[in-house]
Coordinates of N, CA and C in Angstrom, one line a residue:
M1 N 88.5 121.7 126.3 CA 88.7 121.5 124.9 C 88.6 122.8 124.2
A2 N 89.4 123.0 123.1 CA 89.2 124.2 122.5 C 88.1 124.4 121.6
S3 N 87.6 125.5 121.4 CA 86.4 125.8 120.4 C 86.8 125.4 119.0
V4 N 86.1 124.6 118.3 CA 86.3 124.1 117.1 C 85.0 124.3 116.1
S5 N 85.4 124.2 114.8 CA 84.4 124.3 113.8 C 83.8 122.9 113.6
A6 N 82.6 122.4 113.7 CA 82.1 121.0 113.5 C 81.0 121.2 112.4
E7 N 81.0 120.1 111.6 CA 80.0 120.1 110.6 C 79.4 118.6 110.5
N8 N 78.1 118.5 110.3 CA 77.5 117.1 110.2 C 77.7 116.6 108.8
H9 N 78.2 115.5 108.6 CA 78.2 114.7 107.3 C 77.5 113.4 107.5
G10 N 76.2 113.4 107.2 CA 75.5 112.2 107.3 C 75.2 111.9 108.9
D11 N 75.7 110.7 109.3 CA 75.6 110.2 110.7 C 76.7 110.9 111.5
Q12 N 77.8 111.3 110.8 CA 79.1 111.6 111.5 C 79.2 113.1 111.6
T13 N 79.6 113.7 112.8 CA 80.0 115.1 113.0 C 81.4 115.1 112.7
M14 N 81.9 116.0 111.9 CA 83.4 116.2 111.6 C 83.8 117.6 112.2
V15 N 85.1 117.4 112.7 CA 85.7 118.6 113.3 C 86.8 119.0 112.3
R16 N 86.8 120.4 112.1 CA 87.8 121.0 111.2 C 89.1 121.2 111.9
T17 N 90.2 120.6 111.6 CA 91.5 120.8 112.2 C 92.2 121.7 111.2
L18 N 93.4 122.1 111.6 CA 94.3 122.9 110.7 C 94.7 122.1 109.4
W19 N 94.7 120.9 109.5 CA 95.2 120.2 108.4 C 94.1 119.4 107.6
Q20 N 93.1 118.9 108.4 CA 92.1 118.0 107.7 C 90.8 117.9 108.6
D21 N 89.7 117.6 108.2 CA 88.6 117.3 108.8 C 88.6 115.8 109.4
I22 N 88.3 115.8 110.7 CA 88.3 114.4 111.4 C 86.9 114.3 112.0
S23 N 86.7 113.1 112.4 CA 85.4 112.7 113.1 C 85.6 113.5 114.5
S24 N 84.3 113.8 115.0 CA 84.4 114.2 116.4 C 84.8 113.3 117.4
E25 N 84.5 111.9 117.1 CA 85.0 110.9 117.9 C 86.6 110.8 118.0
L26 N 87.2 110.9 116.8 CA 88.7 110.8 116.7 C 89.2 112.0 117.5
Y27 N 88.6 113.2 117.2 CA 89.1 114.4 117.9 C 89.1 114.3 119.3
E28 N 88.1 113.7 119.9 CA 88.0 113.4 121.2 C 89.1 112.4 121.8
R29 N 89.5 111.5 121.0 CA 90.5 110.6 121.4 C 91.9 111.3 121.3
F30 N 92.1 112.1 120.3 CA 93.4 113.1 120.2 C 93.4 113.9 121.5
S31 N 92.3 114.4 122.0 CA 92.3 115.2 123.2 C 92.9 114.6 124.4
K32 N 92.9 113.3 124.5 CA 93.2 112.4 125.6 C 94.7 112.0 125.5
I33 N 95.3 112.2 124.5 CA 96.6 111.8 124.3 C 97.7 112.5 125.3
R34 N 98.4 111.6 125.8 CA 99.6 112.1 126.9 C 100.9 111.7 126.5
L35 N 101.0 110.7 125.4 CA 102.3 110.3 125.0 C 102.1 110.1 123.5
V36 N 103.1 110.7 122.8 CA 103.2 110.4 121.3 C 104.4 109.5 121.1
L37 N 104.4 108.5 120.4 CA 105.6 107.8 120.0 C 105.5 107.7 118.6
S38 N 106.8 107.5 117.9 CA 106.8 107.6 116.4 C 108.0 106.5 116.1
D39 N 107.8 106.1 114.9 CA 108.9 105.4 114.2 C 109.9 106.5 113.7
V40 N 111.1 106.1 113.2 CA 112.1 107.1 112.8 C 112.0 107.1 111.3
D41 N 112.6 106.0 110.7 CA 112.8 105.9 109.2 C 111.4 105.8 108.5
G42 N 111.2 106.9 107.7 CA 109.9 106.9 107.0 C 108.9 107.8 107.7
V43 N 109.2 108.1 108.9 CA 108.1 109.1 109.6 C 108.9 110.3 109.9
L44 N 109.9 110.3 110.8 CA 110.7 111.5 111.2 C 111.7 111.7 110.1
S45 N 112.0 110.8 109.2 CA 112.9 111.1 108.2 C 112.2 110.5 106.9
D46 N 112.7 110.8 105.8 CA 112.1 110.5 104.5 C 112.2 109.0 104.2
G47 N 113.0 108.3 105.0 CA 113.1 106.8 104.8 C 114.2 106.5 104.1
K48 N 115.1 107.5 103.5 CA 116.2 107.3 102.8 C 117.4 107.2 103.8
I49 N 118.4 106.4 103.5 CA 119.6 106.2 104.4 C 120.8 106.4 103.4
Y50 N 121.4 107.5 103.7 CA 122.6 107.9 102.9 C 123.9 107.3 103.5
L51 N 124.8 106.7 102.9 CA 126.0 106.2 103.3 C 127.2 107.0 102.7
T52 N 128.1 107.4 103.5 CA 129.4 108.0 103.0 C 130.2 107.0 102.5
A53 N 131.3 107.4 101.9 CA 132.5 106.3 101.4 C 133.1 105.7 102.6
Q54 N 133.0 106.4 103.7 CA 133.6 105.9 104.9 C 132.7 104.9 105.7
G55 N 131.4 104.8 105.3 CA 130.4 104.0 105.9 C 129.6 104.7 106.9
D56 N 129.8 106.0 107.0 CA 129.0 106.8 108.1 C 127.5 107.0 107.4
E57 N 126.6 106.9 108.4 CA 125.1 107.1 107.9 C 124.8 108.6 108.0
I58 N 123.9 109.0 107.1 CA 123.3 110.4 107.1 C 121.9 110.2 106.9
K59 N 121.2 111.0 107.8 CA 119.7 111.0 107.8 C 119.3 112.4 107.8
S60 N 118.1 112.7 107.1 CA 117.7 114.0 107.1 C 116.4 114.2 108.0
F61 N 116.3 115.2 108.9 CA 115.1 115.4 109.8 C 114.6 116.7 109.4
N62 N 113.2 116.9 109.4 CA 112.6 118.1 109.0 C 112.4 119.1 110.3
A63 N 112.9 120.2 110.3 CA 112.7 121.2 111.3 C 111.4 121.4 111.8
K64 N 110.3 121.3 110.9 CA 108.9 121.5 111.1 C 108.5 120.5 112.3
D65 N 109.0 119.2 112.0 CA 108.7 118.1 112.9 C 109.2 118.4 114.3
G66 N 110.4 118.9 114.3 CA 111.1 119.2 115.6 C 110.3 120.4 116.3
C67 N 109.8 121.3 115.5 CA 109.1 122.3 116.3 C 107.9 121.9 116.8
G68 N 107.2 120.8 116.2 CA 105.9 120.3 116.7 C 106.2 119.4 117.9
I69 N 107.3 118.7 117.9 CA 107.7 117.9 119.1 C 107.9 118.7 120.3
V70 N 108.7 119.8 120.0 CA 109.0 120.7 121.3 C 107.8 121.3 121.7
A71 N 106.8 121.7 120.8 CA 105.6 122.4 121.3 C 104.7 121.3 122.0
L72 N 104.8 120.2 121.8 CA 103.9 119.2 122.5 C 104.0 119.3 124.0
G73 N 105.3 119.6 124.4 CA 105.6 119.9 125.9 C 104.7 121.0 126.6
A74 N 104.2 121.9 125.6 CA 103.4 123.0 126.3 C 102.1 122.5 126.8
C75 N 101.6 121.3 126.2 CA 100.4 120.7 126.7 C 100.6 119.5 127.5
K76 N 101.8 119.4 128.0 CA 102.3 118.2 128.8 C 102.1 116.8 128.2
V77 N 102.4 116.8 126.9 CA 102.3 115.5 126.1 C 103.9 115.2 125.9
D78 N 104.2 114.0 126.4 CA 105.6 113.4 126.1 C 105.7 113.0 124.6
F79 N 107.0 112.9 124.3 CA 107.3 112.3 122.9 C 108.5 111.3 123.0
G80 N 108.4 110.4 122.2 CA 109.5 109.4 122.1 C 109.4 108.7 120.7
V81 N 110.6 107.8 120.5 CA 110.6 107.1 119.3 C 110.9 105.6 119.6
I82 N 110.3 104.8 118.9 CA 110.7 103.4 118.8 C 111.0 102.9 117.4
T83 N 112.2 102.5 117.3 CA 112.8 102.2 115.9 C 113.5 100.9 116.0
G84 N 113.4 100.2 115.0 CA 114.1 98.9 114.8 C 115.6 99.0 114.5
R85 N 115.9 100.3 114.0 CA 117.4 100.5 113.7 C 118.0 101.2 114.8
S86 N 119.4 101.3 114.9 CA 120.0 102.1 115.8 C 120.9 103.1 115.1
S87 N 121.0 104.3 115.6 CA 121.8 105.3 115.0 C 122.3 106.4 116.0
P88 N 123.5 106.8 115.9 CA 123.8 108.0 116.9 C 123.2 109.2 116.3
L89 N 122.8 109.3 115.2 CA 122.1 110.7 114.6 C 120.8 110.7 115.3
V90 N 120.1 109.6 115.5 CA 118.8 109.6 116.1 C 118.9 110.0 117.6
E91 N 119.8 109.4 118.2 CA 120.1 109.8 119.7 C 120.4 111.4 119.7
K92 N 121.2 111.8 119.0 CA 121.5 113.2 119.0 C 120.4 114.1 118.7
R93 N 119.6 113.8 117.7 CA 118.4 114.6 117.3 C 117.4 114.6 118.4
M94 N 117.1 113.4 118.9 CA 116.0 113.3 119.9 C 116.5 114.1 121.3
K95 N 117.8 114.0 121.6 CA 118.3 114.7 122.7 C 118.0 116.2 122.6
S96 N 118.4 116.7 121.3 CA 118.2 118.1 121.1 C 116.7 118.6 121.1
L97 N 115.7 117.6 120.9 CA 114.4 118.0 121.0 C 113.8 117.5 122.4
K98 N 114.6 117.1 123.3 CA 114.2 116.7 124.6 C 113.1 115.6 124.6
A99 N 113.3 114.8 123.6 CA 112.4 113.6 123.6 C 112.6 112.7 124.9
R100 N 111.5 112.4 125.6 CA 111.6 111.6 126.9 C 112.1 110.2 126.7
F101 N 111.7 109.7 125.5 CA 111.9 108.1 125.3 C 112.6 108.0 123.9
V102 N 113.7 107.2 123.9 CA 114.3 106.8 122.8 C 114.6 105.4 122.8
C103 N 113.9 104.7 122.1 CA 114.3 103.2 122.0 C 114.7 102.8 120.7
Q104 N 115.9 102.5 120.6 CA 116.6 102.1 119.2 C 116.9 100.6 119.3
G105 N 117.0 100.0 118.1 CA 117.2 98.6 117.9 C 116.1 97.7 118.5
A106 N 114.8 98.2 118.5 CA 113.7 97.5 119.1 C 113.3 96.3 118.1
G107 N 113.7 95.0 118.4 CA 113.2 94.0 117.6 C 111.7 93.8 117.8
D108 N 111.1 94.1 119.0 CA 109.8 94.0 119.3 C 109.3 95.2 119.6
K109 N 108.6 95.9 118.9 CA 108.1 97.3 119.1 C 106.9 97.3 120.1
V110 N 106.2 96.2 120.2 CA 105.1 96.1 121.1 C 105.7 96.0 122.6
R111 N 106.7 95.3 122.7 CA 107.4 95.0 124.1 C 107.9 96.4 124.5
A112 N 108.6 97.1 123.6 CA 109.2 98.3 123.8 C 108.2 99.3 124.2
F113 N 107.1 99.4 123.5 CA 105.9 100.2 123.9 C 105.5 100.0 125.2
E114 N 105.2 98.7 125.6 CA 104.8 98.3 126.9 C 105.7 98.9 128.1
R115 N 106.9 98.7 127.9 CA 107.9 99.2 128.8 C 107.8 100.9 129.0
I116 N 107.7 101.5 127.8 CA 107.6 102.9 127.8 C 106.4 103.4 128.5
A117 N 105.2 102.7 128.2 CA 103.9 103.1 128.7 C 103.9 102.9 130.2
E118 N 104.6 101.9 130.7 CA 104.7 101.7 132.1 C 105.6 102.8 132.7
E119 N 106.7 103.0 132.1 CA 107.4 104.0 132.7 C 106.7 105.5 132.8
A120 N 106.1 105.8 131.8 CA 105.4 107.0 131.5 C 104.1 106.9 132.4
A121 N 103.6 105.9 133.0 CA 102.4 105.7 133.7 C 101.2 106.2 132.9
V122 N 101.1 105.6 131.7 CA 99.9 106.1 130.8 C 99.3 104.8 130.3
D123 N 98.0 104.9 130.2 CA 97.2 103.8 129.6 C 97.4 103.8 128.1
P124 N 97.3 102.6 127.4 CA 97.6 102.6 126.0 C 96.6 103.5 125.2
R125 N 95.4 103.7 125.8 CA 94.5 104.6 125.2 C 94.8 106.1 125.2
E126 N 95.9 106.4 125.9 CA 96.3 107.9 126.1 C 97.6 108.0 125.3
C127 N 97.8 106.9 124.4 CA 99.1 106.9 123.4 C 98.7 107.0 122.1
L128 N 99.5 107.7 121.3 CA 99.4 107.8 119.8 C 100.7 107.4 119.3
Y129 N 100.5 106.4 118.3 CA 101.8 106.0 117.5 C 101.7 106.4 116.1
I130 N 102.9 106.8 115.6 CA 102.9 107.3 114.0 C 103.8 106.3 113.4
G131 N 103.3 105.6 112.4 CA 104.1 104.5 111.7 C 104.0 104.7 110.3
D132 N 104.8 103.9 109.5 CA 104.7 103.8 108.1 C 104.8 102.5 107.4
D133 N 105.0 101.4 108.1 CA 105.1 100.2 107.4 C 104.5 99.1 108.2
V134 N 104.5 97.8 107.8 CA 103.8 96.8 108.2 C 104.4 96.3 109.6
I135 N 105.8 96.5 109.8 CA 106.3 96.3 111.2 C 105.6 97.1 112.2
D136 N 105.0 98.2 112.0 CA 104.3 99.1 112.9 C 102.8 98.5 113.2
L137 N 102.2 97.6 112.4 CA 100.9 97.3 112.6 C 100.5 96.8 114.1
P138 N 101.3 95.9 114.6 CA 100.9 95.4 115.9 C 100.9 96.6 117.0
L139 N 101.7 97.4 117.0 CA 101.7 98.7 117.8 C 100.6 99.5 117.5
M140 N 100.3 99.8 116.3 CA 99.3 100.6 115.9 C 97.9 100.2 116.4
R141 N 97.8 98.9 116.6 CA 96.5 98.2 117.0 C 96.4 98.3 118.5
L142 N 97.4 98.7 119.2 CA 97.3 98.7 120.7 C 97.0 100.2 121.4
V143 N 97.3 101.2 120.6 CA 97.2 102.5 121.0 C 95.8 103.2 120.8
G144 N 95.7 104.3 121.6 CA 94.4 105.0 121.4 C 94.2 105.7 120.1
V145 N 95.1 106.2 119.4 CA 95.1 106.7 118.2 C 96.4 106.3 117.3
S146 N 96.1 105.7 116.2 CA 97.1 105.2 115.3 C 97.3 106.1 114.1
V147 N 98.4 106.5 113.8 CA 98.6 107.4 112.5 C 99.5 106.8 111.6
A148 N 99.2 106.9 110.3 CA 100.1 106.6 109.3 C 100.4 107.8 108.4
V149 N 101.7 107.9 108.0 CA 102.1 109.1 107.1 C 101.5 108.9 105.8
A150 N 101.4 109.8 105.0 CA 100.8 109.8 103.7 C 101.3 108.9 102.7
D151 N 102.7 108.8 102.9 CA 103.3 107.8 102.0 C 103.7 106.4 102.5
A152 N 102.9 106.0 103.6 CA 103.1 104.7 104.3 C 102.6 103.6 103.4
H153 N 103.1 102.5 103.8 CA 102.6 101.2 103.2 C 101.1 101.2 103.1
P154 N 100.3 100.7 102.1 CA 98.9 100.7 102.0 C 98.3 99.9 103.2
L155 N 98.9 98.8 103.8 CA 98.3 98.2 105.0 C 98.5 99.1 106.1
A156 N 99.5 99.9 106.3 CA 99.5 100.8 107.5 C 98.5 101.8 107.3
K157 N 98.4 102.3 106.1 CA 97.3 103.3 105.9 C 95.9 102.8 106.2
R158 N 95.7 101.5 105.8 CA 94.3 100.9 106.1 C 94.0 100.8 107.6
E159 N 95.0 100.5 108.3 CA 95.0 100.1 109.7 C 94.8 101.4 110.6
A160 N 95.3 102.6 110.2 CA 95.4 103.8 110.9 C 94.1 104.5 111.1
D161 N 94.0 105.2 112.2 CA 92.8 106.0 112.5 C 92.8 107.3 111.7
L162 N 94.1 107.8 111.4 CA 94.4 109.0 110.7 C 95.6 108.8 109.7
V163 N 95.4 109.1 108.5 CA 96.5 109.3 107.5 C 96.8 110.8 107.2
T164 N 98.1 111.1 107.5 CA 98.5 112.4 107.4 C 98.4 113.0 106.1
V165 N 98.3 114.3 105.9 CA 98.3 114.9 104.6 C 99.8 115.0 104.1
N166 N 100.9 115.2 104.9 CA 102.2 115.2 104.6 C 102.8 113.8 104.7
I167 N 103.9 113.7 103.8 CA 104.5 112.4 103.8 C 105.7 112.5 104.9
G168 N 106.2 111.3 105.2 CA 107.2 111.1 106.2 C 108.4 111.9 105.9
G169 N 109.0 112.5 106.9 CA 110.2 113.4 106.8 C 109.7 114.8 106.3
N170 N 108.6 115.0 106.0 CA 108.1 116.3 105.4 C 106.9 117.0 106.2
G171 N 107.1 117.0 107.6 CA 106.1 117.6 108.4 C 104.9 116.8 108.9
A172 N 104.9 115.5 108.8 CA 103.8 114.7 109.2 C 103.7 114.6 110.6
V173 N 104.8 114.6 111.4 CA 104.8 114.6 112.9 C 104.3 116.0 113.3
R174 N 104.6 117.1 112.7 CA 104.2 118.5 113.0 C 102.6 118.5 112.9
E175 N 102.2 117.9 111.8 CA 100.7 117.8 111.5 C 100.0 117.1 112.7
V176 N 100.5 116.0 113.3 CA 99.9 115.3 114.3 C 99.9 116.3 115.7
A177 N 101.1 116.9 115.8 CA 101.4 117.7 117.0 C 100.2 118.9 117.0
D178 N 100.2 119.4 115.8 CA 99.3 120.6 115.6 C 97.8 120.2 115.9
I179 N 97.4 119.0 115.7 CA 96.1 118.5 116.0 C 96.0 118.3 117.5
I180 N 97.0 117.8 118.1 CA 96.9 117.7 119.7 C 96.9 119.1 120.3
L181 N 97.7 120.0 119.9 CA 97.7 121.3 120.4 C 96.5 122.0 120.2
Q182 N 95.7 121.9 119.1 CA 94.5 122.4 118.9 C 93.4 121.9 119.9
C183 N 93.5 120.5 120.1 CA 92.6 120.0 121.0 C 92.7 120.6 122.4
H184 N 94.0 120.9 122.7 CA 94.2 121.6 124.0 C 94.2 123.2 124.0
G185 N 93.7 123.7 122.9 CA 93.6 125.2 122.8 C 94.9 125.9 122.8
M186 N 95.9 125.1 122.4 CA 97.4 125.7 122.5 C 98.0 126.1 121.2
L187 N 97.2 125.8 120.1 CA 97.7 126.0 118.6 C 98.2 127.5 118.4
D188 N 97.3 128.4 118.6 CA 97.6 129.8 118.4 C 98.7 130.3 119.3
R189 N 98.7 129.9 120.6 CA 99.7 130.3 121.5 C 101.0 129.8 121.1
K190 N 101.1 128.6 120.6 CA 102.4 127.9 120.2 C 102.9 128.7 119.1
E191 N 102.1 129.2 118.2 CA 102.6 129.8 117.0 C 103.1 131.2 117.4
R192 N 102.4 131.8 118.3 CA 103.0 133.2 118.7 C 104.3 133.1 119.4
S193 N 104.5 132.0 120.0 CA 105.8 131.9 121.0 C 107.0 131.5 120.2
M194 N 106.7 130.9 118.9 CA 107.9 130.4 118.1 C 108.5 131.4 117.4

């Protein structure tokens, strides 16, 4: 594990990450993550769906999130998405980022997660899920680390182990990736190589 700055706050030791202080217990769980899964709308995008006059869908993705996703590969952490909607834009974006898992049209996110975890040969405690709404709650309860973006539904934020500083579609996934990279002592090396 990377050397980190830690402070005592009452009964809890806090670890300083690039983005926010987290408990040493949560930092330890972050260090064991081997698979990061994310919702798309409201997490990787800002949640807005633009439609052209021809009925084509347009989404906006943040390049910072993309850099974080690609960098996770440096510490052998896989990335994937589980989303209830289907969009060729998501498929194209995830392919460009070399995401290992792309599950679209998932009516049951828990079932989709179980299939992915089995294929990836990881224990649920080695998985992190980033969500933003109540549909994500059952899956958030199953993983080793659950994350809600800053502008998530209040119930998702209440359930999460970590609430990001950044809002969905604006670097929240990069923030999570940076914490994982820091746990593996890879944050500085990642920044020099980009």
